[in-house]
Short mmCIF file of C-alpha atoms in Angstrom, two decimals:
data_model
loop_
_atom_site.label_atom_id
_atom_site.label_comp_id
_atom_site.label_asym_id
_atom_site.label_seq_id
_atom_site.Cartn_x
_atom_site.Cartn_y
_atom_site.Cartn_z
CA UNK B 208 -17.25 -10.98 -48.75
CA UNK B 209 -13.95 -9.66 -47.07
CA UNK B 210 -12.02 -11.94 -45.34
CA UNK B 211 -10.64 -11.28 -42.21
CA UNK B 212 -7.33 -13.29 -40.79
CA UNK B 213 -10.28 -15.04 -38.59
CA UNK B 214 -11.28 -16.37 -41.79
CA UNK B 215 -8.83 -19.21 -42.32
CA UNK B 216 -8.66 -22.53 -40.19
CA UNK B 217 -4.98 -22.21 -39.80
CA UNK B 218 -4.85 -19.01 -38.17
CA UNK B 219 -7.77 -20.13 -36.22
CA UNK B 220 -6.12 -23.40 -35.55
CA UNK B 221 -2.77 -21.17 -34.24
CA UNK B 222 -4.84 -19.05 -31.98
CA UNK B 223 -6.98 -21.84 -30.59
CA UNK B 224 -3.10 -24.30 -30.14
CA UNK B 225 -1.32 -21.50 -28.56
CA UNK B 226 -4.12 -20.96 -25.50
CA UNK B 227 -3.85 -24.20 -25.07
CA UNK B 228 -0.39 -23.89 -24.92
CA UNK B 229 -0.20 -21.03 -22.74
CA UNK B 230 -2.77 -22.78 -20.04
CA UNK B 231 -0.75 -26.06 -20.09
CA UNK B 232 2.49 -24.47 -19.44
CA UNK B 233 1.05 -22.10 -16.84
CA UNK B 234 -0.70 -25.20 -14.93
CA UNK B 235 2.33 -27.56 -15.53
CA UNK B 236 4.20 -26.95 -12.28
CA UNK B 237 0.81 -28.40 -10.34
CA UNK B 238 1.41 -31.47 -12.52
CA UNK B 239 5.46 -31.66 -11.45
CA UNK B 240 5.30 -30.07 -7.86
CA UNK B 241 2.62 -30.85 -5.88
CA UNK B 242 1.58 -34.17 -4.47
CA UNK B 243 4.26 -35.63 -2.83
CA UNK B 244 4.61 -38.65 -0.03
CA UNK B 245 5.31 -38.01 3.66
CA UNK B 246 7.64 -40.18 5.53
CA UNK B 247 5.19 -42.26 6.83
CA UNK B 248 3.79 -43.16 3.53
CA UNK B 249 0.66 -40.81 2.87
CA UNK B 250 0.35 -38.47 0.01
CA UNK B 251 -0.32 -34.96 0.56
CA UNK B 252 -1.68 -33.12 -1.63
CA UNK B 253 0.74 -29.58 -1.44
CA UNK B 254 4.23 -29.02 -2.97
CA UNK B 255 6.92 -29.49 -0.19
CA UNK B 256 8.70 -26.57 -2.14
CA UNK B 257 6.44 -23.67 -2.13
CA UNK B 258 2.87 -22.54 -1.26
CA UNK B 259 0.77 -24.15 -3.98
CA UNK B 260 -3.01 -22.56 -2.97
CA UNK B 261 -2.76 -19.27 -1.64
CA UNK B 262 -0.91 -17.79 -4.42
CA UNK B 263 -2.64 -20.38 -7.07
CA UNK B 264 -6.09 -18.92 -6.02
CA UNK B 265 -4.98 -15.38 -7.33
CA UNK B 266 -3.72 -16.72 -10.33
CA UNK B 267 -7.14 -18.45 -10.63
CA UNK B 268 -8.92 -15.48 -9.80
CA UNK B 269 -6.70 -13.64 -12.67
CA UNK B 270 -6.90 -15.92 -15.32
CA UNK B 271 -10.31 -17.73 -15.03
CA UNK B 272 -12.48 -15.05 -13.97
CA UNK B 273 -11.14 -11.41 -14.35
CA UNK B 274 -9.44 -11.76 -17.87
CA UNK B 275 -12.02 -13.79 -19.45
CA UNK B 276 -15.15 -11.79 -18.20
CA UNK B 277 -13.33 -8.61 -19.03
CA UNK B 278 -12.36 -9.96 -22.89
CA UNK B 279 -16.48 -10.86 -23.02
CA UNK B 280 -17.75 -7.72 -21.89
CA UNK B 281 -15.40 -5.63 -23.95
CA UNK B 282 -15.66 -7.97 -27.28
CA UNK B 283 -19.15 -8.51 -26.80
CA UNK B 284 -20.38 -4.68 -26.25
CA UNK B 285 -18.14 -4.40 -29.45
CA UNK B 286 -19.70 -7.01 -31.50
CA UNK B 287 -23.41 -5.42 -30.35
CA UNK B 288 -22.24 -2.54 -31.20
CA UNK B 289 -21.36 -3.41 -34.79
CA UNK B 290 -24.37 -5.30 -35.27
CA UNK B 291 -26.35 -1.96 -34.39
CA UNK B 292 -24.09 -0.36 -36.67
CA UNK B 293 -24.86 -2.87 -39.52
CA UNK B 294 -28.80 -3.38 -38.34
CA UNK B 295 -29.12 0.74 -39.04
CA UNK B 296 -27.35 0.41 -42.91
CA UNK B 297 -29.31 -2.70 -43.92
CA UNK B 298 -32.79 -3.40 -45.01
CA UNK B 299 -33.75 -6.89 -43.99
CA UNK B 300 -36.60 -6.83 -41.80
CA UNK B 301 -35.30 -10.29 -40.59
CA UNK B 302 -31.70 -9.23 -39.74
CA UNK B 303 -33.35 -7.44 -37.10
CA UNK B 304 -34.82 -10.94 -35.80
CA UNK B 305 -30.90 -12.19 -35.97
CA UNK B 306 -29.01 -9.14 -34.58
CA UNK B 307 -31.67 -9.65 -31.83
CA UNK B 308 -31.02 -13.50 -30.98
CA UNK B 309 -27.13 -12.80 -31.12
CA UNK B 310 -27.70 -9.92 -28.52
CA UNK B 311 -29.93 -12.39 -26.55
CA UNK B 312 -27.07 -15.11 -26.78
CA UNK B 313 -24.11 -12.58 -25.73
CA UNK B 314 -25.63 -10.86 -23.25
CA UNK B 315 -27.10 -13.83 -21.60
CA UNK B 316 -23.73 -15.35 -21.64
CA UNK B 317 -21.94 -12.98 -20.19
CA UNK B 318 -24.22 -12.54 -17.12
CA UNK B 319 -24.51 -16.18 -16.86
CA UNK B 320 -20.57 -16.23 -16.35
CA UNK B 321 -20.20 -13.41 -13.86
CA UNK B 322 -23.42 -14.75 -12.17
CA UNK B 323 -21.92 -18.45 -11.99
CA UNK B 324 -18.12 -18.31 -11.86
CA UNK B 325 -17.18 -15.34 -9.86
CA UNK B 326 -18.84 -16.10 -6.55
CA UNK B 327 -16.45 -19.19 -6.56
CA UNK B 328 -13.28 -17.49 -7.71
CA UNK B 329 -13.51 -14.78 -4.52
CA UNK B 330 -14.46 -17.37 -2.20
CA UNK B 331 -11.48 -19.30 -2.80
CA UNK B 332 -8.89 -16.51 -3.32
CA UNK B 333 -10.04 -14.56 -0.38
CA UNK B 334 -12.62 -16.47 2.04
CA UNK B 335 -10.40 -19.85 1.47
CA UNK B 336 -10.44 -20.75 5.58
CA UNK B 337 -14.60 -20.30 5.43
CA UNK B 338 -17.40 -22.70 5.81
CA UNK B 339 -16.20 -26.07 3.29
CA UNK B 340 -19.69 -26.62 2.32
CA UNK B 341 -20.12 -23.08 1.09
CA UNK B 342 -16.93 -23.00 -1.03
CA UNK B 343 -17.85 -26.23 -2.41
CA UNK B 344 -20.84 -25.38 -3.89
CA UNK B 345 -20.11 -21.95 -5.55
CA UNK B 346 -17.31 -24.22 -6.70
CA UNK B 347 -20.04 -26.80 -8.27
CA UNK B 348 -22.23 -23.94 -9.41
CA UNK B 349 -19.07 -22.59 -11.49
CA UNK B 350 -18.86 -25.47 -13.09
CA UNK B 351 -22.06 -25.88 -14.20
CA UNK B 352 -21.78 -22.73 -15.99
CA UNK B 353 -19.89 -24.78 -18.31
CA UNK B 354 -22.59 -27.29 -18.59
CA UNK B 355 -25.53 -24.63 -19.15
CA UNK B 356 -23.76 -23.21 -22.09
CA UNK B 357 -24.85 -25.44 -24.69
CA UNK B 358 -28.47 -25.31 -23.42
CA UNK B 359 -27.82 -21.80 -23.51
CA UNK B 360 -27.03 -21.82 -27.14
CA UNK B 361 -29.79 -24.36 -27.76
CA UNK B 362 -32.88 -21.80 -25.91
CA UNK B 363 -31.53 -18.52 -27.48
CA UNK B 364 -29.31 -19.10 -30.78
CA UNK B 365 -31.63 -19.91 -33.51
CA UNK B 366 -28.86 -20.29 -36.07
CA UNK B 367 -27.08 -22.16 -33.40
CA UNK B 368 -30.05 -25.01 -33.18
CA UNK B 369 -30.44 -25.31 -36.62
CA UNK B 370 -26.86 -25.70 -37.42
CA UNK B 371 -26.66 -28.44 -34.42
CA UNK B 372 -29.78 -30.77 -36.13
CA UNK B 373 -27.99 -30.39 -39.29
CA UNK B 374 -24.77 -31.65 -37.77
CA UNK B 375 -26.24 -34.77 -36.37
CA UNK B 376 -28.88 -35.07 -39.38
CA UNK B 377 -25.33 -35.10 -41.23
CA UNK B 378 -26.95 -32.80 -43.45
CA UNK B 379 -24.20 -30.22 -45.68
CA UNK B 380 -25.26 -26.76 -45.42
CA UNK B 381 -24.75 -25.34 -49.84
CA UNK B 382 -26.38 -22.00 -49.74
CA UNK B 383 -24.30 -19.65 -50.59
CA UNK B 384 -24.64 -16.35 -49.00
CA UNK B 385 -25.29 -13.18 -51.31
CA UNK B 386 -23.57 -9.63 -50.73
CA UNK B 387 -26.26 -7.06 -51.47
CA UNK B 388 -25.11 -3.68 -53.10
CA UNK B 389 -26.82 -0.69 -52.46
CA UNK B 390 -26.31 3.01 -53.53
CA UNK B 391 -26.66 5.94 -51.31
CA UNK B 392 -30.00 6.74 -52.83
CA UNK B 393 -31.15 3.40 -52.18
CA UNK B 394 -30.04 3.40 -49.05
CA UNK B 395 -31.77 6.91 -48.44
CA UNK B 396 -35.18 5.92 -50.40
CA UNK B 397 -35.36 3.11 -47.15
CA UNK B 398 -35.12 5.66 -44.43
#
């Protein structure tokens, strides 16, 4: 099989420590600047050097809803995509059955997120002086999109599920998958 720079744990292991990176170091200044004591001893909960929320909601709205539902809809039509691509050249009746359930699991996904987390993000960037109660729970709700993704996984991932009861059977997984090689006349015969 070809290996893609994906492939290896260290470049996955880069990718995954430098988001984390990038996240820490853009949340950092809420973890030096804001809370700070008034003189007559309570904490409040702003920075005494800037305007934490306002601007922090757009940067929310940026960076935990816009980017990340945009990079899902435009990797995920592109993975579908492929997998139509692939589901068209092949001749397994029962990659059809797994193309499907990864379509299922992306799709599902993705709505789930815009469905869950953006009602919350525009609340708070531009409806931030509305009803409390209201904000509060599209805030809850975008959490629990979080939450519902492993469920998620669970209902509609079949590979997913199996993969999980082998983890906690503590089962190893040895099969070895095979690269099937066909000709263009083979590959015509099956049309």
């Amino acid at each position: 099989l070809h290996r893609t720079w994906f492939s290896y744990s260290k470049h996955v292991f880069i990718v995954i420590a430098s988001i984390l990176t990038f996240f820490f170091l853009l949340n950092l200044h809420i973890i030096i600047f804001a809370c700070y004591y008034n003189p007559n001893g309570t904490v409040n909960i702003n920075s005494s050097l800037f305007t934490l929320y306002p601007t922090w909601n757009y940067v929310k709205l940026a960076f935990y809803n816009l980017l990340p539902l945009t990079l899902m809809m435009a990797l995920n039509s592109s993975v579908i995509y492929h997998l139509r691509m692939l589901q068209r050249t092949t001749t397994l009746q029962n990659s059809r059955i797994q193309h499907r359930s990864i379509t299922i699991t992306l799709v599902s996904t993705t709505v789930l997120f815009f469905i869950m987390t953006t009602p919350a993000a525009i609340g708070f960037t531009f409806f931030s002086d509305s009803n409390r109660t209201i904000l509060r729970s599209t805030d809850c709700i975008s959490y629990g999109y979080h939450i519902l993704s492993f469920p998620l996984y669970m209902i509609t991932f079949d590979e997913f599920r199996q993969e999980f009861f082998a983890m906690i059977m503590c089962k190893r997984n040895n099969q070895r998958v095979a690269v099937v090689k066909m000709t263009t006349k083979q590959v015509n015969n099956t049309k």
